[in-house]
Amino acid sequence: MKAAGLFFAIIVAIMVSAAAFIWSTLPNEKEIKGCIITTMYKVDLCPTSKNYVPLKQISSYLQRTIIMTEDGNFYKHHGFEWGTIEKNFRQGWETGVYKRGGSTITQQLAKNMFLNADRTFFRKALEAIITDRIEKTLTKKEILEKYLNVVEFGKNIYGIKQAAQFYFKKSPAELDVVESAFMAMVLPSPIKYSQSYYKKELTGFARKRMSQIVQNLYQFHSIDQAEYEVAMERIQSFLSPAPPPMDEIPGLKGMSAEQVNSLSNDEIDRLEQEIRDESGDLDSSELDIKPEHNLDN
């Protein structure tokens, strides 16, 4: 009995010591608020770093789009979507397959700042504790700001400043509705979904998902009807190369926009035939030289 009691005491002591060690390694308030090199991707997450941008300098379109797609109840919950957690657990219990994903922005921030990519229950437990600490330490705007400065938007692209410059040669403040939808579209699987950019053409999935995002923005009154219509039209040719300037098109060199708009249909047909003769197999639809008043003819 004494031996069994001693063994039990040793086990308890080991567990308490392990728990104390783990607790001591968890981030404190200073680490959460301050400057760190993140564990996940080694990002320099600090307001003084070259790639950090304050929330007020990030497009409101981008902010609203990311919140809508990643965490619709961001401003309402305290770090966890218990309804989603319960639903996933129940479905997993019934099917034997537990779904990943569904993490809130705060949970994603906890993972990106202080954890690695392991998918163990132990790591999820640490994530829950850190998430709670972040929610108690930072305001929602501070959480969103840090998240947008650390999240992955593509291969070796971390934070919205790098992403905006890489994809669109813009500052985060300049991102429009469609560009924001693109950023939100790539987030679930940045390396995979960013392939549209390298191909200079949206994949079927990317076009469908971006259209859905814009429709939801309009449905939830985050953009007005004019912005919605412009965005939906722009998605159809988004990332595709723009047509060449008029002064680079054979037959139009030296002509002003007013002169092009004054061309008759017969003159346009003649010019397009001349261009086809010079260019070989170019289709007239690629040239886009018809003036605005003839677009419907």
mmCIF file of C-alpha atoms in Angstrom:
data_model
loop_
_atom_site.group_PDB
_atom_site.id
_atom_site.type_symbol
_atom_site.label_atom_id
_atom_site.label_comp_id
_atom_site.label_asym_id
_atom_site.label_seq_id
_atom_site.Cartn_x
_atom_site.Cartn_y
_atom_site.Cartn_z
ATOM 1 C CA MET A 1 0.000 0.000 0.000
ATOM 2 C CA LYS A 2 2.830 2.365 0.912
ATOM 3 C CA ALA A 3 4.540 1.647 -2.423
ATOM 4 C CA ALA A 4 1.295 2.308 -4.323
ATOM 5 C CA GLY A 5 0.766 5.547 -2.417
ATOM 6 C CA LEU A 6 4.299 6.667 -3.130
ATOM 7 C CA PHE A 7 3.923 5.870 -6.831
ATOM 8 C CA PHE A 8 0.668 7.838 -6.981
ATOM 9 C CA ALA A 9 2.291 10.806 -5.242
ATOM 10 C CA ILE A 10 5.157 10.779 -7.737
ATOM 11 C CA ILE A 11 2.742 10.731 -10.678
ATOM 12 C CA VAL A 12 0.778 13.648 -9.231
ATOM 13 C CA ALA A 13 3.987 15.583 -8.605
ATOM 14 C CA ILE A 14 5.138 15.020 -12.177
ATOM 15 C CA MET A 15 1.775 16.157 -13.557
ATOM 16 C CA VAL A 16 1.730 19.264 -11.387
ATOM 17 C CA SER A 17 5.305 20.109 -12.375
ATOM 18 C CA ALA A 18 4.497 19.614 -16.058
ATOM 19 C CA ALA A 19 1.400 21.794 -15.771
ATOM 20 C CA ALA A 20 3.380 24.487 -13.967
ATOM 21 C CA PHE A 21 6.079 24.403 -16.652
ATOM 22 C CA ILE A 22 3.564 24.659 -19.465
ATOM 23 C CA TRP A 23 1.755 27.482 -17.708
ATOM 24 C CA SER A 24 5.024 29.375 -17.270
ATOM 25 C CA THR A 25 5.762 29.146 -20.999
ATOM 26 C CA LEU A 26 2.424 30.633 -22.030
ATOM 27 C CA PRO A 27 2.603 34.247 -23.268
ATOM 28 C CA ASN A 28 1.971 36.946 -20.705
ATOM 29 C CA GLU A 29 0.292 40.307 -21.216
ATOM 30 C CA LYS A 30 3.560 42.035 -22.129
ATOM 31 C CA GLU A 31 4.369 39.463 -24.813
ATOM 32 C CA ILE A 32 0.870 39.632 -26.267
ATOM 33 C CA LYS A 33 0.924 43.429 -26.478
ATOM 34 C CA GLY A 34 4.578 43.858 -27.368
ATOM 35 C CA CYS A 35 6.918 43.068 -30.232
ATOM 36 C CA ILE A 36 7.720 39.435 -31.030
ATOM 37 C CA ILE A 37 9.110 37.188 -33.728
ATOM 38 C CA THR A 38 6.197 34.848 -34.322
ATOM 39 C CA THR A 39 6.594 31.126 -33.758
ATOM 40 C CA MET A 40 4.693 29.932 -36.825
ATOM 41 C CA TYR A 41 6.353 31.881 -39.670
ATOM 42 C CA LYS A 42 9.042 33.968 -37.915
ATOM 43 C CA VAL A 43 7.301 37.242 -38.765
ATOM 44 C CA ASP A 44 8.594 40.414 -37.097
ATOM 45 C CA LEU A 45 5.294 41.481 -35.553
ATOM 46 C CA CYS A 46 5.993 44.955 -34.235
ATOM 47 C CA PRO A 47 4.562 48.418 -35.012
ATOM 48 C CA THR A 48 8.087 49.627 -35.784
ATOM 49 C CA SER A 49 8.871 46.857 -38.294
ATOM 50 C CA LYS A 50 8.971 47.769 -41.985
ATOM 51 C CA ASN A 51 6.005 45.604 -42.973
ATOM 52 C CA TYR A 52 3.669 46.539 -40.124
ATOM 53 C CA VAL A 53 0.712 48.799 -40.891
ATOM 54 C CA PRO A 54 -1.796 50.307 -38.412
ATOM 55 C CA LEU A 55 -5.442 49.330 -38.778
ATOM 56 C CA LYS A 56 -6.448 52.885 -39.721
ATOM 57 C CA GLN A 57 -4.185 52.592 -42.774
ATOM 58 C CA ILE A 58 -5.863 49.415 -44.027
ATOM 59 C CA SER A 59 -8.746 49.620 -46.484
ATOM 60 C CA SER A 60 -12.162 49.406 -44.814
ATOM 61 C CA TYR A 61 -13.211 47.146 -47.708
ATOM 62 C CA LEU A 62 -10.470 44.711 -46.757
ATOM 63 C CA GLN A 63 -11.317 44.828 -43.064
ATOM 64 C CA ARG A 64 -15.026 44.187 -43.616
ATOM 65 C CA THR A 65 -14.354 41.447 -46.174
ATOM 66 C CA ILE A 66 -11.927 39.532 -43.962
ATOM 67 C CA ILE A 67 -14.233 39.708 -40.951
ATOM 68 C CA MET A 68 -17.207 38.546 -43.027
ATOM 69 C CA THR A 69 -15.385 35.572 -44.560
ATOM 70 C CA GLU A 70 -13.223 34.499 -41.624
ATOM 71 C CA ASP A 71 -15.230 35.346 -38.519
ATOM 72 C CA GLY A 72 -18.658 36.898 -39.002
ATOM 73 C CA ASN A 73 -19.298 37.236 -35.259
ATOM 74 C CA PHE A 74 -15.855 38.648 -34.503
ATOM 75 C CA TYR A 75 -17.178 41.662 -32.599
ATOM 76 C CA LYS A 76 -19.751 39.592 -30.697
ATOM 77 C CA HIS A 77 -17.867 36.577 -29.328
ATOM 78 C CA HIS A 78 -15.062 36.343 -26.761
ATOM 79 C CA GLY A 79 -12.639 34.326 -28.834
ATOM 80 C CA PHE A 80 -14.671 31.192 -29.521
ATOM 81 C CA GLU A 81 -17.664 30.274 -31.659
ATOM 82 C CA TRP A 82 -19.149 27.708 -29.302
ATOM 83 C CA GLY A 83 -22.018 26.911 -31.663
ATOM 84 C CA THR A 84 -19.590 25.948 -34.423
ATOM 85 C CA ILE A 85 -17.406 23.971 -32.016
ATOM 86 C CA GLU A 86 -20.409 22.032 -30.711
ATOM 87 C CA LYS A 87 -21.712 21.363 -34.224
ATOM 88 C CA ASN A 88 -18.330 20.073 -35.467
ATOM 89 C CA PHE A 89 -17.906 17.889 -32.391
ATOM 90 C CA ARG A 90 -21.392 16.414 -32.761
ATOM 91 C CA GLN A 91 -20.876 15.682 -36.453
ATOM 92 C CA GLY A 92 -17.470 14.192 -35.714
ATOM 93 C CA TRP A 93 -18.915 11.978 -33.000
ATOM 94 C CA GLU A 94 -21.578 10.703 -35.402
ATOM 95 C CA THR A 95 -19.334 10.212 -38.439
ATOM 96 C CA GLY A 96 -15.963 9.543 -36.851
ATOM 97 C CA VAL A 97 -14.446 12.379 -38.889
ATOM 98 C CA TYR A 98 -13.647 15.590 -37.033
ATOM 99 C CA LYS A 99 -13.574 18.659 -39.224
ATOM 100 C CA ARG A 100 -10.763 21.166 -38.962
ATOM 101 C CA GLY A 101 -11.213 24.858 -39.532
ATOM 102 C CA GLY A 102 -13.883 27.181 -38.214
ATOM 103 C CA SER A 103 -11.337 29.002 -36.035
ATOM 104 C CA THR A 104 -12.070 32.572 -35.058
ATOM 105 C CA ILE A 105 -9.715 35.410 -35.947
ATOM 106 C CA THR A 106 -8.477 35.407 -32.343
ATOM 107 C CA GLN A 107 -7.745 31.672 -32.466
ATOM 108 C CA GLN A 108 -5.883 32.122 -35.748
ATOM 109 C CA LEU A 109 -3.881 34.967 -34.215
ATOM 110 C CA ALA A 110 -2.977 32.816 -31.189
ATOM 111 C CA LYS A 111 -1.770 30.062 -33.510
ATOM 112 C CA ASN A 112 0.202 32.381 -35.779
ATOM 113 C CA MET A 113 1.869 34.280 -32.945
ATOM 114 C CA PHE A 114 2.781 31.595 -30.432
ATOM 115 C CA LEU A 115 2.230 28.077 -31.788
ATOM 116 C CA ASN A 116 3.318 25.767 -34.595
ATOM 117 C CA ALA A 117 1.399 23.889 -37.264
ATOM 118 C CA ASP A 118 0.851 20.708 -35.218
ATOM 119 C CA ARG A 119 -2.711 19.398 -35.237
ATOM 120 C CA THR A 120 -2.693 17.683 -31.855
ATOM 121 C CA PHE A 121 -5.242 18.005 -29.056
ATOM 122 C CA PHE A 122 -2.449 19.358 -26.841
ATOM 123 C CA ARG A 123 -1.768 22.202 -29.256
ATOM 124 C CA LYS A 124 -5.474 22.950 -29.517
ATOM 125 C CA ALA A 125 -5.640 23.142 -25.732
ATOM 126 C CA LEU A 126 -2.756 25.629 -25.693
ATOM 127 C CA GLU A 127 -4.473 27.586 -28.475
ATOM 128 C CA ALA A 128 -7.633 27.844 -26.361
ATOM 129 C CA ILE A 129 -5.738 29.174 -23.343
ATOM 130 C CA ILE A 130 -3.784 31.700 -25.425
ATOM 131 C CA THR A 131 -6.946 32.767 -27.249
ATOM 132 C CA ASP A 132 -8.604 33.547 -23.937
ATOM 133 C CA ARG A 133 -5.566 35.550 -22.821
ATOM 134 C CA ILE A 134 -5.496 37.545 -26.063
ATOM 135 C CA GLU A 135 -9.197 38.404 -25.760
ATOM 136 C CA LYS A 136 -8.637 39.618 -22.183
ATOM 137 C CA THR A 137 -5.536 41.610 -23.115
ATOM 138 C CA LEU A 138 -6.296 43.277 -26.451
ATOM 139 C CA THR A 139 -9.253 45.184 -27.869
ATOM 140 C CA LYS A 140 -10.997 43.791 -30.932
ATOM 141 C CA LYS A 141 -9.354 46.414 -33.140
ATOM 142 C CA GLU A 142 -5.934 45.507 -31.765
ATOM 143 C CA ILE A 143 -6.621 41.823 -32.429
ATOM 144 C CA LEU A 144 -7.684 42.555 -36.006
ATOM 145 C CA GLU A 145 -4.667 44.787 -36.594
ATOM 146 C CA LYS A 146 -2.198 42.149 -35.402
ATOM 147 C CA TYR A 147 -4.006 39.440 -37.372
ATOM 148 C CA LEU A 148 -3.851 41.375 -40.640
ATOM 149 C CA ASN A 149 -0.135 42.008 -40.085
ATOM 150 C CA VAL A 150 0.785 38.368 -39.508
ATOM 151 C CA VAL A 151 -1.583 36.187 -41.542
ATOM 152 C CA GLU A 152 -0.305 34.342 -44.636
ATOM 153 C CA PHE A 153 -1.558 35.546 -48.040
ATOM 154 C CA GLY A 154 0.695 33.410 -50.267
ATOM 155 C CA LYS A 155 4.033 31.650 -50.377
ATOM 156 C CA ASN A 156 6.385 33.706 -48.169
ATOM 157 C CA ILE A 157 3.850 36.551 -48.108
ATOM 158 C CA TYR A 158 2.889 37.510 -44.566
ATOM 159 C CA GLY A 159 0.779 40.479 -43.583
ATOM 160 C CA ILE A 160 -1.428 42.764 -45.634
ATOM 161 C CA LYS A 161 1.334 45.262 -46.480
ATOM 162 C CA GLN A 162 3.446 42.639 -48.238
ATOM 163 C CA ALA A 163 0.363 41.148 -49.898
ATOM 164 C CA ALA A 164 -1.027 44.436 -51.234
ATOM 165 C CA GLN A 165 2.360 45.385 -52.667
ATOM 166 C CA PHE A 166 3.069 41.952 -54.136
ATOM 167 C CA TYR A 167 -0.286 41.342 -55.816
ATOM 168 C CA PHE A 168 -1.425 44.848 -56.745
ATOM 169 C CA LYS A 169 1.528 47.248 -56.250
ATOM 170 C CA LYS A 170 -0.636 49.179 -53.797
ATOM 171 C CA SER A 171 -0.661 50.198 -50.174
ATOM 172 C CA PRO A 172 -3.192 48.420 -47.909
ATOM 173 C CA ALA A 173 -5.237 51.618 -47.756
ATOM 174 C CA GLU A 174 -5.793 51.575 -51.531
ATOM 175 C CA LEU A 175 -7.317 48.092 -51.851
ATOM 176 C CA ASP A 176 -10.744 48.114 -53.500
ATOM 177 C CA VAL A 177 -13.717 45.734 -53.279
ATOM 178 C CA VAL A 178 -12.483 43.174 -55.806
ATOM 179 C CA GLU A 179 -8.898 43.181 -54.550
ATOM 180 C CA SER A 180 -10.210 42.684 -51.016
ATOM 181 C CA ALA A 181 -12.339 39.776 -52.224
ATOM 182 C CA PHE A 182 -9.237 38.238 -53.806
ATOM 183 C CA MET A 183 -7.320 38.541 -50.524
ATOM 184 C CA ALA A 184 -10.164 36.883 -48.631
ATOM 185 C CA MET A 185 -10.443 34.148 -51.264
ATOM 186 C CA VAL A 186 -6.808 33.059 -50.865
ATOM 187 C CA LEU A 187 -6.762 32.989 -47.041
ATOM 188 C CA PRO A 188 -8.056 29.435 -46.424
ATOM 189 C CA SER A 189 -5.236 27.945 -48.526
ATOM 190 C CA PRO A 190 -2.902 30.787 -49.583
ATOM 191 C CA ILE A 191 -0.360 28.852 -51.642
ATOM 192 C CA LYS A 192 -3.009 26.858 -53.506
ATOM 193 C CA TYR A 193 -5.545 29.624 -54.109
ATOM 194 C CA SER A 194 -2.982 32.281 -55.072
ATOM 195 C CA GLN A 195 -2.198 30.320 -58.256
ATOM 196 C CA SER A 196 -4.721 32.475 -60.113
ATOM 197 C CA TYR A 197 -2.336 35.395 -59.718
ATOM 198 C CA TYR A 198 0.581 33.540 -61.283
ATOM 199 C CA LYS A 199 -1.593 32.284 -64.135
ATOM 200 C CA LYS A 200 -2.958 35.821 -64.662
ATOM 201 C CA GLU A 201 -6.439 34.364 -64.855
ATOM 202 C CA LEU A 202 -8.946 33.442 -62.187
ATOM 203 C CA THR A 203 -9.680 29.745 -61.857
ATOM 204 C CA GLY A 204 -13.319 28.683 -61.930
ATOM 205 C CA PHE A 205 -13.271 28.285 -58.158
ATOM 206 C CA ALA A 206 -11.631 31.682 -57.596
ATOM 207 C CA ARG A 207 -14.137 33.493 -59.810
ATOM 208 C CA LYS A 208 -17.088 31.759 -58.155
ATOM 209 C CA ARG A 209 -15.791 32.374 -54.638
ATOM 210 C CA MET A 210 -14.962 36.037 -55.275
ATOM 211 C CA SER A 211 -18.395 36.586 -56.815
ATOM 212 C CA GLN A 212 -19.981 35.001 -53.751
ATOM 213 C CA ILE A 213 -17.942 37.240 -51.440
ATOM 214 C CA VAL A 214 -18.983 40.392 -53.307
ATOM 215 C CA GLN A 215 -22.621 39.276 -53.313
ATOM 216 C CA ASN A 216 -22.465 38.741 -49.558
ATOM 217 C CA LEU A 217 -20.874 42.159 -49.037
ATOM 218 C CA TYR A 218 -23.789 43.695 -50.909
ATOM 219 C CA GLN A 219 -26.380 41.558 -49.140
ATOM 220 C CA PHE A 220 -25.069 42.630 -45.737
ATOM 221 C CA HIS A 221 -24.901 46.294 -46.796
ATOM 222 C CA SER A 222 -21.108 46.551 -46.684
ATOM 223 C CA ILE A 223 -21.088 47.981 -50.219
ATOM 224 C CA ASP A 224 -23.748 49.870 -52.169
ATOM 225 C CA GLN A 225 -25.388 48.835 -55.428
ATOM 226 C CA ALA A 226 -23.043 50.844 -57.639
ATOM 227 C CA GLU A 227 -19.975 49.290 -55.987
ATOM 228 C CA TYR A 228 -21.575 45.855 -56.285
ATOM 229 C CA GLU A 229 -22.284 46.198 -60.010
ATOM 230 C CA VAL A 230 -18.801 47.524 -60.797
ATOM 231 C CA ALA A 231 -17.163 44.755 -58.764
ATOM 232 C CA MET A 232 -19.197 41.940 -60.338
ATOM 233 C CA GLU A 233 -18.340 43.160 -63.822
ATOM 234 C CA ARG A 234 -14.657 43.584 -62.984
ATOM 235 C CA ILE A 235 -14.339 40.044 -61.621
ATOM 236 C CA GLN A 236 -14.992 38.660 -65.108
ATOM 237 C CA SER A 237 -11.634 39.936 -66.376
ATOM 238 C CA PHE A 238 -9.798 40.311 -63.083
ATOM 239 C CA LEU A 239 -6.043 39.574 -63.315
ATOM 240 C CA SER A 240 -6.299 39.206 -67.106
ATOM 241 C CA PRO A 241 -3.871 41.382 -69.079
ATOM 242 C CA ALA A 242 -5.320 44.728 -70.111
ATOM 243 C CA PRO A 243 -5.730 45.450 -73.838
ATOM 244 C CA PRO A 244 -2.828 47.400 -75.328
ATOM 245 C CA PRO A 245 -3.008 51.220 -75.415
ATOM 246 C CA MET A 246 -4.544 52.621 -78.582
ATOM 247 C CA ASP A 247 -1.278 54.131 -79.765
ATOM 248 C CA GLU A 248 0.271 50.640 -79.741
ATOM 249 C CA ILE A 249 -2.439 49.076 -81.931
ATOM 250 C CA PRO A 250 -1.645 49.020 -85.681
ATOM 251 C CA GLY A 251 -3.989 51.311 -87.583
ATOM 252 C CA LEU A 252 -4.750 53.513 -84.557
ATOM 253 C CA LYS A 253 -1.346 55.072 -84.010
ATOM 254 C CA GLY A 254 -1.554 58.819 -83.686
ATOM 255 C CA MET A 255 -5.341 58.802 -83.162
ATOM 256 C CA SER A 256 -6.917 60.382 -80.087
ATOM 257 C CA ALA A 257 -9.745 58.773 -78.100
ATOM 258 C CA GLU A 258 -12.155 61.288 -79.646
ATOM 259 C CA GLN A 259 -11.071 60.264 -83.143
ATOM 260 C CA VAL A 260 -11.524 56.570 -82.329
ATOM 261 C CA ASN A 261 -14.992 57.245 -80.937
ATOM 262 C CA SER A 262 -15.948 59.052 -84.142
ATOM 263 C CA LEU A 263 -15.140 56.076 -86.377
ATOM 264 C CA SER A 264 -18.026 54.526 -88.278
ATOM 265 C CA ASN A 265 -18.731 50.783 -88.219
ATOM 266 C CA ASP A 266 -17.385 50.450 -91.769
ATOM 267 C CA GLU A 267 -14.145 52.177 -90.793
ATOM 268 C CA ILE A 268 -13.808 49.947 -87.728
ATOM 269 C CA ASP A 269 -14.352 46.813 -89.830
ATOM 270 C CA ARG A 270 -11.717 47.996 -92.299
ATOM 271 C CA LEU A 271 -9.188 48.730 -89.522
ATOM 272 C CA GLU A 272 -9.824 45.367 -87.845
ATOM 273 C CA GLN A 273 -9.241 43.598 -91.177
ATOM 274 C CA GLU A 274 -5.956 45.491 -91.637
ATOM 275 C CA ILE A 275 -4.884 44.546 -88.088
ATOM 276 C CA ARG A 276 -5.736 40.872 -88.692
ATOM 277 C CA ASP A 277 -3.727 40.927 -91.911
ATOM 278 C CA GLU A 278 -0.710 42.384 -90.081
ATOM 279 C CA SER A 279 -1.046 40.320 -86.898
ATOM 280 C CA GLY A 280 -1.815 36.927 -88.384
ATOM 281 C CA ASP A 281 -4.250 35.004 -86.219
ATOM 282 C CA LEU A 282 -5.393 37.737 -83.794
ATOM 283 C CA ASP A 283 -9.129 37.707 -83.257
ATOM 284 C CA SER A 284 -10.857 41.098 -83.406
ATOM 285 C CA SER A 285 -12.373 40.517 -79.964
ATOM 286 C CA GLU A 286 -8.853 40.722 -78.505
ATOM 287 C CA LEU A 287 -8.285 44.191 -79.907
ATOM 288 C CA ASP A 288 -11.090 46.050 -78.121
ATOM 289 C CA ILE A 289 -10.992 49.077 -80.429
ATOM 290 C CA LYS A 290 -14.715 49.705 -80.888
ATOM 291 C CA PRO A 291 -15.757 53.131 -79.598
ATOM 292 C CA GLU A 292 -18.266 53.290 -76.771
ATOM 293 C CA HIS A 293 -21.197 54.370 -78.908
ATOM 294 C CA ASN A 294 -20.797 51.290 -81.111
ATOM 295 C CA LEU A 295 -20.511 48.668 -78.347
ATOM 296 C CA ASP A 296 -24.085 47.459 -78.755
ATOM 297 C CA ASN A 297 -24.098 47.447 -82.572
#
